[in-house]
PDB file of C-alpha atoms in Angstrom:
ATOM      1  CA  UNK A 117     -66.093  35.432 -36.692  1.00  0.00           C
ATOM      2  CA  UNK A 118     -65.431  37.222 -33.396  1.00  0.00           C
ATOM      3  CA  UNK A 119     -67.854  39.050 -31.163  1.00  0.00           C
ATOM      4  CA  UNK A 120     -70.838  40.805 -32.706  1.00  0.00           C
ATOM      5  CA  UNK A 121     -70.024  44.299 -31.425  1.00  0.00           C
ATOM      6  CA  UNK A 122     -67.569  46.184 -29.281  1.00  0.00           C
ATOM      7  CA  UNK A 123     -68.050  49.526 -27.571  1.00  0.00           C
ATOM      8  CA  UNK A 124     -65.270  52.034 -28.262  1.00  0.00           C
ATOM      9  CA  UNK A 125     -64.996  54.339 -25.245  1.00  0.00           C
ATOM     10  CA  UNK A 126     -62.501  57.194 -25.612  1.00  0.00           C
ATOM     11  CA  UNK A 127     -61.625  58.939 -22.367  1.00  0.00           C
ATOM     12  CA  UNK A 128     -59.648  62.031 -21.489  1.00  0.00           C
ATOM     13  CA  UNK A 129     -59.471  62.759 -17.772  1.00  0.00           C
ATOM     14  CA  UNK A 130     -62.967  61.348 -17.434  1.00  0.00           C
ATOM     15  CA  UNK A 131     -62.503  58.410 -15.075  1.00  0.00           C
ATOM     16  CA  UNK A 132     -65.619  59.105 -12.967  1.00  0.00           C
ATOM     17  CA  UNK A 133     -67.818  59.295 -16.086  1.00  0.00           C
ATOM     18  CA  UNK A 134     -66.288  56.172 -17.639  1.00  0.00           C
ATOM     19  CA  UNK A 135     -66.615  54.284 -14.369  1.00  0.00           C
ATOM     20  CA  UNK A 136     -70.312  55.176 -14.057  1.00  0.00           C
ATOM     21  CA  UNK A 137     -70.924  54.150 -17.673  1.00  0.00           C
ATOM     22  CA  UNK A 138     -69.183  50.798 -17.247  1.00  0.00           C
ATOM     23  CA  UNK A 139     -71.083  50.108 -14.015  1.00  0.00           C
ATOM     24  CA  UNK A 140     -74.360  50.431 -15.946  1.00  0.00           C
ATOM     25  CA  UNK A 141     -73.312  47.907 -18.600  1.00  0.00           C
ATOM     26  CA  UNK A 142     -73.068  44.161 -17.940  1.00  0.00           C
ATOM     27  CA  UNK A 143     -69.494  43.009 -17.238  1.00  0.00           C
ATOM     28  CA  UNK A 144     -69.567  40.771 -20.333  1.00  0.00           C
ATOM     29  CA  UNK A 145     -70.182  43.754 -22.655  1.00  0.00           C
ATOM     30  CA  UNK A 146     -67.202  43.996 -25.023  1.00  0.00           C
ATOM     31  CA  UNK A 147     -65.515  47.384 -24.515  1.00  0.00           C
ATOM     32  CA  UNK A 148     -62.228  48.891 -25.617  1.00  0.00           C
ATOM     33  CA  UNK A 149     -61.297  51.760 -23.323  1.00  0.00           C
ATOM     34  CA  UNK A 150     -58.994  54.156 -25.176  1.00  0.00           C
ATOM     35  CA  UNK A 151     -57.199  56.390 -22.663  1.00  0.00           C
ATOM     36  CA  UNK A 152     -56.253  59.659 -24.347  1.00  0.00           C
ATOM     37  CA  UNK A 153     -54.853  61.024 -21.055  1.00  0.00           C
ATOM     38  CA  UNK A 154     -52.136  58.353 -20.963  1.00  0.00           C
ATOM     39  CA  UNK A 155     -52.888  57.047 -17.473  1.00  0.00           C
ATOM     40  CA  UNK A 156     -53.240  60.400 -15.715  1.00  0.00           C
ATOM     41  CA  UNK A 157     -56.495  59.467 -13.975  1.00  0.00           C
ATOM     42  CA  UNK A 158     -56.012  55.711 -13.686  1.00  0.00           C
ATOM     43  CA  UNK A 159     -58.758  54.616 -16.079  1.00  0.00           C
ATOM     44  CA  UNK A 160     -56.719  51.514 -16.862  1.00  0.00           C
ATOM     45  CA  UNK A 161     -57.871  50.181 -13.468  1.00  0.00           C
ATOM     46  CA  UNK A 162     -61.465  50.099 -14.740  1.00  0.00           C
ATOM     47  CA  UNK A 163     -60.830  47.034 -16.899  1.00  0.00           C
ATOM     48  CA  UNK A 164     -60.181  44.852 -13.817  1.00  0.00           C
ATOM     49  CA  UNK A 165     -63.048  42.441 -13.280  1.00  0.00           C
ATOM     50  CA  UNK A 166     -64.393  43.038 -16.780  1.00  0.00           C
ATOM     51  CA  UNK A 167     -63.234  40.032 -18.817  1.00  0.00           C
ATOM     52  CA  UNK A 168     -64.344  41.508 -22.153  1.00  0.00           C
ATOM     53  CA  UNK A 169     -62.941  44.994 -21.591  1.00  0.00           C
ATOM     54  CA  UNK A 170     -59.515  45.910 -22.877  1.00  0.00           C
ATOM     55  CA  UNK A 171     -57.354  48.970 -22.336  1.00  0.00           C
ATOM     56  CA  UNK A 172     -55.433  50.913 -24.967  1.00  0.00           C
ATOM     57  CA  UNK A 173     -53.241  53.907 -24.369  1.00  0.00           C
ATOM     58  CA  UNK A 174     -54.556  56.456 -26.833  1.00  0.00           C
ATOM     59  CA  UNK A 175     -52.524  58.834 -28.940  1.00  0.00           C
ATOM     60  CA  UNK A 176     -53.630  61.850 -26.880  1.00  0.00           C
ATOM     61  CA  UNK A 177     -54.419  63.701 -30.108  1.00  0.00           C
ATOM     62  CA  UNK A 178     -58.182  64.161 -29.948  1.00  0.00           C
ATOM     63  CA  UNK A 179     -61.306  62.061 -29.869  1.00  0.00           C
ATOM     64  CA  UNK A 180     -61.229  61.015 -33.540  1.00  0.00           C
ATOM     65  CA  UNK A 181     -57.732  59.537 -33.381  1.00  0.00           C
ATOM     66  CA  UNK A 182     -58.587  57.677 -30.184  1.00  0.00           C
ATOM     67  CA  UNK A 183     -61.820  56.388 -31.715  1.00  0.00           C
ATOM     68  CA  UNK A 184     -59.994  55.277 -34.857  1.00  0.00           C
ATOM     69  CA  UNK A 185     -57.441  53.378 -32.753  1.00  0.00           C
ATOM     70  CA  UNK A 186     -60.217  51.567 -30.917  1.00  0.00           C
ATOM     71  CA  UNK A 187     -62.021  50.699 -34.151  1.00  0.00           C
ATOM     72  CA  UNK A 188     -58.870  49.580 -35.984  1.00  0.00           C
ATOM     73  CA  UNK A 189     -57.894  47.190 -33.185  1.00  0.00           C
ATOM     74  CA  UNK A 190     -61.356  45.647 -32.843  1.00  0.00           C
ATOM     75  CA  UNK A 191     -62.161  42.222 -34.211  1.00  0.00           C
ATOM     76  CA  UNK A 192     -65.899  42.756 -33.752  1.00  0.00           C
ATOM     77  CA  UNK A 193     -68.308  42.814 -36.654  1.00  0.00           C
ATOM     78  CA  UNK A 194     -69.649  46.212 -35.495  1.00  0.00           C
ATOM     79  CA  UNK A 195     -68.207  48.987 -33.344  1.00  0.00           C
ATOM     80  CA  UNK A 196     -70.264  51.417 -31.292  1.00  0.00           C
ATOM     81  CA  UNK A 197     -68.702  54.754 -30.362  1.00  0.00           C
ATOM     82  CA  UNK A 198     -69.913  55.808 -26.921  1.00  0.00           C
ATOM     83  CA  UNK A 199     -69.029  59.002 -25.039  1.00  0.00           C
ATOM     84  CA  UNK A 200     -68.121  58.675 -21.349  1.00  0.00           C
ATOM     85  CA  UNK A 201     -70.861  61.143 -20.367  1.00  0.00           C
ATOM     86  CA  UNK A 202     -73.626  59.083 -21.959  1.00  0.00           C
ATOM     87  CA  UNK A 203     -75.788  56.392 -20.384  1.00  0.00           C
ATOM     88  CA  UNK A 204     -76.798  53.797 -22.974  1.00  0.00           C
ATOM     89  CA  UNK A 205     -78.312  50.518 -21.870  1.00  0.00           C
ATOM     90  CA  UNK A 206     -77.241  47.184 -23.277  1.00  0.00           C
ATOM     91  CA  UNK A 207     -80.664  46.956 -24.971  1.00  0.00           C
ATOM     92  CA  UNK A 208     -80.083  50.295 -26.712  1.00  0.00           C
ATOM     93  CA  UNK A 209     -76.643  49.202 -27.915  1.00  0.00           C
ATOM     94  CA  UNK A 210     -78.043  45.932 -29.245  1.00  0.00           C
ATOM     95  CA  UNK A 211     -80.871  47.828 -30.988  1.00  0.00           C
ATOM     96  CA  UNK A 212     -78.337  50.011 -32.807  1.00  0.00           C
ATOM     97  CA  UNK A 213     -76.512  46.918 -34.045  1.00  0.00           C
ATOM     98  CA  UNK A 214     -79.779  45.173 -34.997  1.00  0.00           C
ATOM     99  CA  UNK A 215     -80.893  48.228 -36.998  1.00  0.00           C
ATOM    100  CA  UNK A 216     -77.597  48.363 -38.857  1.00  0.00           C
ATOM    101  CA  UNK A 217     -77.488  44.623 -39.485  1.00  0.00           C
ATOM    102  CA  UNK A 218     -81.068  44.514 -40.782  1.00  0.00           C
ATOM    103  CA  UNK A 219     -80.588  47.031 -43.617  1.00  0.00           C
ATOM    104  CA  UNK A 220     -77.854  46.400 -46.167  1.00  0.00           C
ATOM    105  CA  UNK A 221     -78.128  50.004 -47.374  1.00  0.00           C
ATOM    106  CA  UNK A 222     -76.985  51.420 -44.022  1.00  0.00           C
ATOM    107  CA  UNK A 223     -73.339  51.950 -43.181  1.00  0.00           C
ATOM    108  CA  UNK A 224     -73.890  53.743 -39.868  1.00  0.00           C
ATOM    109  CA  UNK A 225     -76.643  54.476 -37.378  1.00  0.00           C
ATOM    110  CA  UNK A 226     -76.807  56.872 -34.465  1.00  0.00           C
ATOM    111  CA  UNK A 227     -78.834  57.203 -31.317  1.00  0.00           C
ATOM    112  CA  UNK A 228     -80.856  60.267 -30.426  1.00  0.00           C
ATOM    113  CA  UNK A 229     -79.569  62.022 -27.328  1.00  0.00           C
ATOM    114  CA  UNK A 230     -82.312  62.632 -24.798  1.00  0.00           C
ATOM    115  CA  UNK A 231     -82.369  64.565 -21.561  1.00  0.00           C
ATOM    116  CA  UNK A 232     -83.223  62.849 -18.243  1.00  0.00           C
ATOM    117  CA  UNK A 233     -86.891  63.841 -18.658  1.00  0.00           C
ATOM    118  CA  UNK A 234     -87.030  62.134 -22.074  1.00  0.00           C
ATOM    119  CA  UNK A 235     -87.021  65.261 -24.250  1.00  0.00           C
ATOM    120  CA  UNK A 236     -84.769  65.142 -27.312  1.00  0.00           C
ATOM    121  CA  UNK A 237     -81.627  67.194 -26.779  1.00  0.00           C
ATOM    122  CA  UNK A 238     -81.412  69.777 -29.545  1.00  0.00           C
ATOM    123  CA  UNK A 239     -78.124  71.496 -30.322  1.00  0.00           C
ATOM    124  CA  UNK A 240     -75.814  68.553 -29.804  1.00  0.00           C
ATOM    125  CA  UNK A 241     -73.234  69.317 -32.467  1.00  0.00           C
ATOM    126  CA  UNK A 242     -75.541  71.846 -34.102  1.00  0.00           C
ATOM    127  CA  UNK A 243     -79.011  73.293 -34.000  1.00  0.00           C
ATOM    128  CA  UNK A 244     -82.200  71.718 -35.258  1.00  0.00           C
ATOM    129  CA  UNK A 245     -82.192  72.471 -39.005  1.00  0.00           C
ATOM    130  CA  UNK A 246     -85.102  74.573 -40.218  1.00  0.00           C
ATOM    131  CA  UNK A 247     -85.601  76.284 -43.586  1.00  0.00           C
ATOM    132  CA  UNK A 248     -84.728  79.626 -41.933  1.00  0.00           C
ATOM    133  CA  UNK A 249     -81.477  78.316 -40.387  1.00  0.00           C
ATOM    134  CA  UNK A 250     -80.487  76.707 -43.702  1.00  0.00           C
ATOM    135  CA  UNK A 251     -81.136  79.966 -45.574  1.00  0.00           C
ATOM    136  CA  UNK A 252     -79.069  81.953 -43.045  1.00  0.00           C
ATOM    137  CA  UNK A 253     -76.255  79.445 -43.455  1.00  0.00           C
ATOM    138  CA  UNK A 254     -76.498  79.335 -47.268  1.00  0.00           C
ATOM    139  CA  UNK A 255     -76.267  83.134 -47.458  1.00  0.00           C
ATOM    140  CA  UNK A 256     -73.221  83.154 -45.168  1.00  0.00           C
ATOM    141  CA  UNK A 257     -75.058  85.220 -42.547  1.00  0.00           C
ATOM    142  CA  UNK A 258     -74.253  82.705 -39.814  1.00  0.00           C
ATOM    143  CA  UNK A 259     -70.863  84.383 -39.408  1.00  0.00           C
ATOM    144  CA  UNK A 260     -72.701  87.457 -38.121  1.00  0.00           C
ATOM    145  CA  UNK A 261     -75.605  85.712 -36.355  1.00  0.00           C
ATOM    146  CA  UNK A 262     -73.722  82.899 -34.641  1.00  0.00           C
ATOM    147  CA  UNK A 263     -76.818  81.264 -33.148  1.00  0.00           C
ATOM    148  CA  UNK A 264     -78.968  81.546 -36.279  1.00  0.00           C
ATOM    149  CA  UNK A 265     -77.185  79.113 -38.590  1.00  0.00           C
ATOM    150  CA  UNK A 266     -77.302  75.341 -38.868  1.00  0.00           C
ATOM    151  CA  UNK A 267     -74.247  74.798 -36.656  1.00  0.00           C
ATOM    152  CA  UNK A 268     -73.872  76.012 -33.076  1.00  0.00           C
ATOM    153  CA  UNK A 269     -70.869  78.070 -32.060  1.00  0.00           C
TER     154      UNK A 269
END
């Protein structure tokens, strides 16, 4: 079998963010850099000096298609989708894989996004669900109270 995991990093005009992320990870970390901007900002140069990092020109049709391309072309046992504006450590990435590998009932795991001061970031892709927010959403009132439902606008 090939490598245990590979990071799928989809970029779109985010060279500075991707560069900072890659600088924080050891050079031997397997990464596929999917460039959805088709070379506009030169992210392909970031793979130089990183023997386990490969470059793919993405389809330029959104994050999901770029992420799917990275995953489909990986020979790793596990793939980890990482955003360029995040700052995971190699230990955190390995913990995600260990958690997934240790429970046969899991098909995916996700990390909690935290702010620099360590507080959990609420509202990433939605608001913290509460009974009130769920009721507002279930009754369809979220279309009138856009910040009261389960999903942020």
